[in-house]
mmCIF file of C-alpha atoms in Angstrom:
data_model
loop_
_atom_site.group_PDB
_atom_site.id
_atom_site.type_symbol
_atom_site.label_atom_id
_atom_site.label_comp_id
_atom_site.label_asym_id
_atom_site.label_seq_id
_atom_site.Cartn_x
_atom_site.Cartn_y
_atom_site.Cartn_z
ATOM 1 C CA UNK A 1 0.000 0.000 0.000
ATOM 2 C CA UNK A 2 3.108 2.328 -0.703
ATOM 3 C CA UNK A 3 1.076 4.597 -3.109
ATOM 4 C CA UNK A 4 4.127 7.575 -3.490
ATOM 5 C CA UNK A 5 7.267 6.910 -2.126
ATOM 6 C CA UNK A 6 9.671 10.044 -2.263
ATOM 7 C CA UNK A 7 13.834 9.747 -2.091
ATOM 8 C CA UNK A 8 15.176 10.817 0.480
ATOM 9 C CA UNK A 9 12.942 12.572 3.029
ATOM 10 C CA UNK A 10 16.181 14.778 4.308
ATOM 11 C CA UNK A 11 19.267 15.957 2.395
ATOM 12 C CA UNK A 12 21.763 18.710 2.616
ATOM 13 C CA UNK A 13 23.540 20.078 0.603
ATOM 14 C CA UNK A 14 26.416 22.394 -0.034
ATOM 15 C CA UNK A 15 26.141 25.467 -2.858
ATOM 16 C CA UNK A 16 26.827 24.205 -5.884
ATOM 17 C CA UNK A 17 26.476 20.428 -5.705
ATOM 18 C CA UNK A 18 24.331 18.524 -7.413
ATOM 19 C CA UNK A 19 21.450 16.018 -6.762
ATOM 20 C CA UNK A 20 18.656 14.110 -7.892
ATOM 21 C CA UNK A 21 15.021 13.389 -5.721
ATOM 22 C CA UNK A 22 13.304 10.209 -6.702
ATOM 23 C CA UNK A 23 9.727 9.649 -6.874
ATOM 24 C CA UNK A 24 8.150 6.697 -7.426
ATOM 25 C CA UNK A 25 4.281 5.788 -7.547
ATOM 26 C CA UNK A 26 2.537 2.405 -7.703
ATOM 27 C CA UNK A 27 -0.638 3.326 -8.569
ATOM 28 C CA UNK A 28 -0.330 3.054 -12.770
ATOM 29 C CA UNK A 29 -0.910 6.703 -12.967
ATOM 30 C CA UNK A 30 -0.295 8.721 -15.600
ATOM 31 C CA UNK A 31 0.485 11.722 -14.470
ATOM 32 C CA UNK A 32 3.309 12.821 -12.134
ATOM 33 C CA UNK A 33 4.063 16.273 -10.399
ATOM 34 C CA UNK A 34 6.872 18.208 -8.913
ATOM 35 C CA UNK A 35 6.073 20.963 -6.275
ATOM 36 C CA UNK A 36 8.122 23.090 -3.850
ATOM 37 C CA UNK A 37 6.193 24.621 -0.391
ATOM 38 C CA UNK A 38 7.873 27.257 0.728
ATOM 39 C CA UNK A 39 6.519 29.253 4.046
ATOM 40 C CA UNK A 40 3.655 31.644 3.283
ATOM 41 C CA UNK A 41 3.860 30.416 -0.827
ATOM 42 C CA UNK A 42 1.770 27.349 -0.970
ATOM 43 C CA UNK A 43 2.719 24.648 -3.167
ATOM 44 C CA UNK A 44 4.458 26.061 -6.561
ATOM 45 C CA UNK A 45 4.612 23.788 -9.570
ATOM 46 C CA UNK A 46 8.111 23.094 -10.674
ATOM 47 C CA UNK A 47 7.543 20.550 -13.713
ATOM 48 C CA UNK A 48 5.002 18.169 -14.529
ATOM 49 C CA UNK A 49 4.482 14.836 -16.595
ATOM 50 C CA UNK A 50 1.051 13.421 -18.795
ATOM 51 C CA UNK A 51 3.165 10.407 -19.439
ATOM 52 C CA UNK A 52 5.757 8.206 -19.821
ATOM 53 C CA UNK A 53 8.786 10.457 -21.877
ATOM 54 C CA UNK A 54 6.963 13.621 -21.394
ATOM 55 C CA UNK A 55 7.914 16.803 -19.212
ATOM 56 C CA UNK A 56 6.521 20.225 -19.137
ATOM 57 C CA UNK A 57 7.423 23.633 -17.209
ATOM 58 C CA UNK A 58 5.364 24.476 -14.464
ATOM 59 C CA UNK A 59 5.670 28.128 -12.230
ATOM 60 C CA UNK A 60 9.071 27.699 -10.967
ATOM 61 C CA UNK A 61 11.275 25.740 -13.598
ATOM 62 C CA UNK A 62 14.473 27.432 -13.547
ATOM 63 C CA UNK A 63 17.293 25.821 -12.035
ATOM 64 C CA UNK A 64 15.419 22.003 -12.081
ATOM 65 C CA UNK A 65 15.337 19.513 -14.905
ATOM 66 C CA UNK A 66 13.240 16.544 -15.097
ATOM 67 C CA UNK A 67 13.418 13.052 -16.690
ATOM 68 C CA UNK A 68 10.019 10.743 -16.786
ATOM 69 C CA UNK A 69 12.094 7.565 -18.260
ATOM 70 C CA UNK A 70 9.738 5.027 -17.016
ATOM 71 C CA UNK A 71 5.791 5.760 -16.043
ATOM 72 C CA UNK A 72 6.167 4.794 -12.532
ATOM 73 C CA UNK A 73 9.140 7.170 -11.733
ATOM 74 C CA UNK A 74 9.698 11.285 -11.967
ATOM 75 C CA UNK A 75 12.936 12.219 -10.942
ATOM 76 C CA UNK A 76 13.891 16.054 -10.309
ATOM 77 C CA UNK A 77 17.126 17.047 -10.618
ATOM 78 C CA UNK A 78 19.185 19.723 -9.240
ATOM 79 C CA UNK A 79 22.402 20.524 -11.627
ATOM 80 C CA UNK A 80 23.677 23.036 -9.255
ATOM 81 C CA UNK A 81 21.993 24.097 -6.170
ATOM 82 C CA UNK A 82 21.620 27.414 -4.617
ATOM 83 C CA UNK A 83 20.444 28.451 -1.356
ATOM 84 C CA UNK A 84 16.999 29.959 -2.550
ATOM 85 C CA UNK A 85 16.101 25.994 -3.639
ATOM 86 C CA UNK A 86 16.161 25.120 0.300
ATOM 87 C CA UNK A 87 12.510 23.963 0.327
ATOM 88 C CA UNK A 88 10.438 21.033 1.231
ATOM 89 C CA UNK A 89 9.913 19.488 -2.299
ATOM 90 C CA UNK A 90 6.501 17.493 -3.128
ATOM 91 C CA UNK A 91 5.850 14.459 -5.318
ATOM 92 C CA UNK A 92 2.291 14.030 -6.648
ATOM 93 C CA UNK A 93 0.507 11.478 -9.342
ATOM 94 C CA UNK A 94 -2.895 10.989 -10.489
ATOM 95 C CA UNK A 95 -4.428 9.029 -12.963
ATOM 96 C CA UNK A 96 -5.674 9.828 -16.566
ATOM 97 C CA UNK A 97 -7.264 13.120 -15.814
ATOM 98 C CA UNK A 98 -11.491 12.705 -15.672
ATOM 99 C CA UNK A 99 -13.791 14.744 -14.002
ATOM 100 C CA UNK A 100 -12.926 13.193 -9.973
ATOM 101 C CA UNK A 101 -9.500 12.442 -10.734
ATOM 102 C CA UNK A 102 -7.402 13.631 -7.566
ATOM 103 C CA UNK A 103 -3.888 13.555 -6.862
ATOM 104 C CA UNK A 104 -1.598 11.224 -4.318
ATOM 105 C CA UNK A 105 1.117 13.218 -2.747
ATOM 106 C CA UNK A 106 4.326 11.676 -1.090
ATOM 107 C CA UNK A 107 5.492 12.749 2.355
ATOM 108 C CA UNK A 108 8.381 15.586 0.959
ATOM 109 C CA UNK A 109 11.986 15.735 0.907
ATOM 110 C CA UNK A 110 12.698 18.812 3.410
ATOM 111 C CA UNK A 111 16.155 20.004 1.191
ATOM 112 C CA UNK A 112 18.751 22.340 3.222
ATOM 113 C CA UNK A 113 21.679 24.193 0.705
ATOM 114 C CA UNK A 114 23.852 25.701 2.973
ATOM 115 C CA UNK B 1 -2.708 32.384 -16.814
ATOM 116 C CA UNK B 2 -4.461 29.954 -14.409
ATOM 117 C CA UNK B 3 -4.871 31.399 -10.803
ATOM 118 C CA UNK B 4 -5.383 30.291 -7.534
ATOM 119 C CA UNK B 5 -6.241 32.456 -4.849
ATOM 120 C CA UNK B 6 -7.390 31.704 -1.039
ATOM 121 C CA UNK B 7 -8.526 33.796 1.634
ATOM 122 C CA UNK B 8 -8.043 34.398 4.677
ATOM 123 C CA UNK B 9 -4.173 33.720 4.903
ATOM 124 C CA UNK B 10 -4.584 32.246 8.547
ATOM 125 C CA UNK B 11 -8.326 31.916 10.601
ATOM 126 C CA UNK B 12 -8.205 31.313 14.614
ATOM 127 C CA UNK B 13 -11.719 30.367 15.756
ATOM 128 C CA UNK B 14 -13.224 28.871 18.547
ATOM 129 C CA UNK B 15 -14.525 25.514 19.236
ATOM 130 C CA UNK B 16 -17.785 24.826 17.746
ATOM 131 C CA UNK B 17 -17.587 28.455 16.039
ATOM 132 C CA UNK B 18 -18.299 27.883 12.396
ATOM 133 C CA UNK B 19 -16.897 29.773 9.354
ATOM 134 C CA UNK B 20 -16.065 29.603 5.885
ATOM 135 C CA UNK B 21 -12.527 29.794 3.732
ATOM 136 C CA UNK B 22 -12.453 31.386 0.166
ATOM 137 C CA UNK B 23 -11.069 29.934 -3.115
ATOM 138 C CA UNK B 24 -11.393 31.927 -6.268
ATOM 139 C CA UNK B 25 -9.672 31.089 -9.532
ATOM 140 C CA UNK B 26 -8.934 31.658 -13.233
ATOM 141 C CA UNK B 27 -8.729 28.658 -15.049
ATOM 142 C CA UNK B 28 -8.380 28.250 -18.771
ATOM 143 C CA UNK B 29 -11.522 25.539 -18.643
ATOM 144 C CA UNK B 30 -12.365 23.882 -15.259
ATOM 145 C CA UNK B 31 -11.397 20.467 -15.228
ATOM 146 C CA UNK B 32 -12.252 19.963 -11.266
ATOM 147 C CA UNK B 33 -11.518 21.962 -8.574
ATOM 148 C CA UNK B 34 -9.985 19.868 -5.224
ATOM 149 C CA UNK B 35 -9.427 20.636 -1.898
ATOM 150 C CA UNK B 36 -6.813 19.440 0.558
ATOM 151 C CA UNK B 37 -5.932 19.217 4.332
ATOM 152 C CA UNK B 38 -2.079 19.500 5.113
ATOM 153 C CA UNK B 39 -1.422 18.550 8.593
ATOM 154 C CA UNK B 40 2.482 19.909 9.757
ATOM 155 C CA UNK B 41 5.792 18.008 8.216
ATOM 156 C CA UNK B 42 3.201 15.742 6.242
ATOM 157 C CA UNK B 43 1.845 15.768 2.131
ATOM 158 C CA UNK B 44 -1.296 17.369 1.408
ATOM 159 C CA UNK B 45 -4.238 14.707 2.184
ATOM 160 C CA UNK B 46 -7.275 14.792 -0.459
ATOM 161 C CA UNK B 47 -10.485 15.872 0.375
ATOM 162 C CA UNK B 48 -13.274 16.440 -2.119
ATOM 163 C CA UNK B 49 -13.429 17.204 -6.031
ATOM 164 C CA UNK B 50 -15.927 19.920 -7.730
ATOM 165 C CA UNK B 51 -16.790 20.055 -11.072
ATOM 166 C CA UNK B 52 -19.990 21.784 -11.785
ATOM 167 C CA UNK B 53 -20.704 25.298 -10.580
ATOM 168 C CA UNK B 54 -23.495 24.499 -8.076
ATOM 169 C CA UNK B 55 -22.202 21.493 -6.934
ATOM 170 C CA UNK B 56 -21.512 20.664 -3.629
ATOM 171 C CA UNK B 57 -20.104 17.837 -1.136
ATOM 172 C CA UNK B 58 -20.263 16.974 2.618
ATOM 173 C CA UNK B 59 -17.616 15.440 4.785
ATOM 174 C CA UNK B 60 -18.516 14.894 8.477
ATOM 175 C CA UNK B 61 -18.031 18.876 9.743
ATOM 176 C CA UNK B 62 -16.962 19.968 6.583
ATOM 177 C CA UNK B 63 -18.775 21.529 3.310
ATOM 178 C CA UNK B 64 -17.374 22.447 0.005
ATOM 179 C CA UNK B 65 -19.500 24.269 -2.813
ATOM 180 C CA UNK B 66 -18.593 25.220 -6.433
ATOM 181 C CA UNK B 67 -19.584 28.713 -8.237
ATOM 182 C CA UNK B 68 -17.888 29.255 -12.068
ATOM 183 C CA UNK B 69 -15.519 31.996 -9.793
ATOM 184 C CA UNK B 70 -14.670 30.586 -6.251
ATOM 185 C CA UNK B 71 -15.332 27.776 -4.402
ATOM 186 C CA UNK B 72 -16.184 27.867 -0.499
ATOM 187 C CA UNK B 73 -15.247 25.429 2.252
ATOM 188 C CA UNK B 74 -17.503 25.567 5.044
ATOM 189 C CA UNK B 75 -16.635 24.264 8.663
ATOM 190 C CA UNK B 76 -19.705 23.976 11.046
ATOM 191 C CA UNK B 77 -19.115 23.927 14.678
ATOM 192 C CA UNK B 78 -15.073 23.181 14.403
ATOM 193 C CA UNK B 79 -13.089 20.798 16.891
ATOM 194 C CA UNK B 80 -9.224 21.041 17.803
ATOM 195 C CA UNK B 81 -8.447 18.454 15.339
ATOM 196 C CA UNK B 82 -9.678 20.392 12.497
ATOM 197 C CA UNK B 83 -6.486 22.890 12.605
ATOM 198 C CA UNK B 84 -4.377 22.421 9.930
ATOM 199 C CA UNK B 85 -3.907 24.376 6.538
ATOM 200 C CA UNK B 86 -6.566 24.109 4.030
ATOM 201 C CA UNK B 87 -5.010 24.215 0.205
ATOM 202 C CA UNK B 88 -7.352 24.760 -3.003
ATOM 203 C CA UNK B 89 -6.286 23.646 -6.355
ATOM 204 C CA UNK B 90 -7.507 23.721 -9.671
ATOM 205 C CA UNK B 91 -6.982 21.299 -13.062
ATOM 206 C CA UNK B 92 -6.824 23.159 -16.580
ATOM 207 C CA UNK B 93 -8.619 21.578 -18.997
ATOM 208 C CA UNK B 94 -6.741 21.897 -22.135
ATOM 209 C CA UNK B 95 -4.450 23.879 -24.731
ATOM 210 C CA UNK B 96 -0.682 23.861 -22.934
ATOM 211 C CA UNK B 97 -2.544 23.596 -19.547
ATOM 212 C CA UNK B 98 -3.343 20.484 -20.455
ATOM 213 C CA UNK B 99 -3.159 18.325 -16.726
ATOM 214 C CA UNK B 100 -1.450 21.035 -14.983
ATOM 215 C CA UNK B 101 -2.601 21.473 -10.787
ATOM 216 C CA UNK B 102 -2.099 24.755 -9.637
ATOM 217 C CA UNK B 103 -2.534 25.157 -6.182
ATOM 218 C CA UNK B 104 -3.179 28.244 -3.787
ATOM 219 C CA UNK B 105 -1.285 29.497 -0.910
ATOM 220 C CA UNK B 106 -3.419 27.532 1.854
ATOM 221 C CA UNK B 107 -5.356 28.547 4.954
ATOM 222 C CA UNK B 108 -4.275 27.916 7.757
ATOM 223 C CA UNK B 109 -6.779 27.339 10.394
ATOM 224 C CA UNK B 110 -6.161 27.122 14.025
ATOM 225 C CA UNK B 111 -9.408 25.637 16.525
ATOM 226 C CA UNK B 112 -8.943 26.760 19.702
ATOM 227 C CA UNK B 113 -10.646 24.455 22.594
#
């Protein structure tokens, strides 16, 4: 009953390393999100997915890339990380969108750059 | 651009005092509107979809209705356990919106005892 499992929950990291947070759903869905929640900001679309081999730019895309290799996994990558990307980051899927279709979040990654 | 926006920012109330939060949006085509609860350190937690302007849905102390500009979330006679934030978020229906979840800032509600 896993339903979306993110990679790692905790990481830190120094300015100007690299990284890559794994998500990974079980559920068959189709689509897959990437969100950052920043105090007093909500949740902020990063990149998104409508399938396997697909990305697209969400609100905040700059400085994040994406890969969607197989449909169960979403990976967000961080090429070189800055300070303003310290955030909790958010996984989310949901199936082939219909009218009641909602989406399964993971638990976060809470991501320091020092 | 599709736009989420909820009000108030943060709502203290008492036990058993009821209110209501505020979710308008612009949305190139409404393909459901959702609403979440988002307890501290944990993902948001699903709990209803709206579709139709007019439409609404009941969970135990809590009410959600659906106009074509805002949606409302009613909470009669609160308890402690209801505090947590409150997120709206709406699904574009097509064009380059196609699938995309935007999301609002969140209420955050505190229930006093």
């Amino acid at each position: 009953n896993a339903g979306v499992t993110q990679t790692p929950k905790f990481r830190v990291l120094k300015t100007g390393q690299s990284m890559t947070l794994l998500c990974a759903q079980d559920m068959n869905h189709e689509y897959m999100y990437w969100y950052r929640q920043d105090p007093g900001m909500g949740l902020r679309l990063i990149h998104y997915s409508v399938g396997e081999g697909t990305t697209a730019k969400g609100e905040v895309p700059d400085g994040y890339n994406v890969s969607r290799l197989k449909k169960q996994n979403f990976l967000l990558g961080l090429e070189s990380a800055a300070p303003s990307q310290t955030s909790v980051y958010f996984c989310a899927s949901s199936a082939i969108v219909t009218e009641n279709t909602e989406a399964f979040f993971g638990q976060g990654t809470r991501l320091t750059v020092v | 651009e599709d736009q989420v926006t909820q009000s108030p920012e943060a709502l203290r109330l008492q036990e058993g005092e009821s209110s209501s939060l505020n979710c308008s949006y612009t949305v190139s085509g409404l393909r459901g509107l959702f609403w979440y609860r988002q307890d501290p350190g944990k993902g948001p937690e699903f709990l209803f979809t709206l579709y139709s302007a007019g439409e609404e849905k009941e969970k135990e102390r809590l009410k959600a209705t659906l106009t074509k500009k805002e949606s409302f979330l009613h909470i009669t006679a609160p308890k402690p356990e209801d505090s947590a934030t409150y997120l709206c978020a709406v699904r574009a229906a097509g064009g380059t919106s196609y699938g995309k979840l935007t999301f609002g800032q969140g209420t955050i509600l505190t229930v006093h005892p």
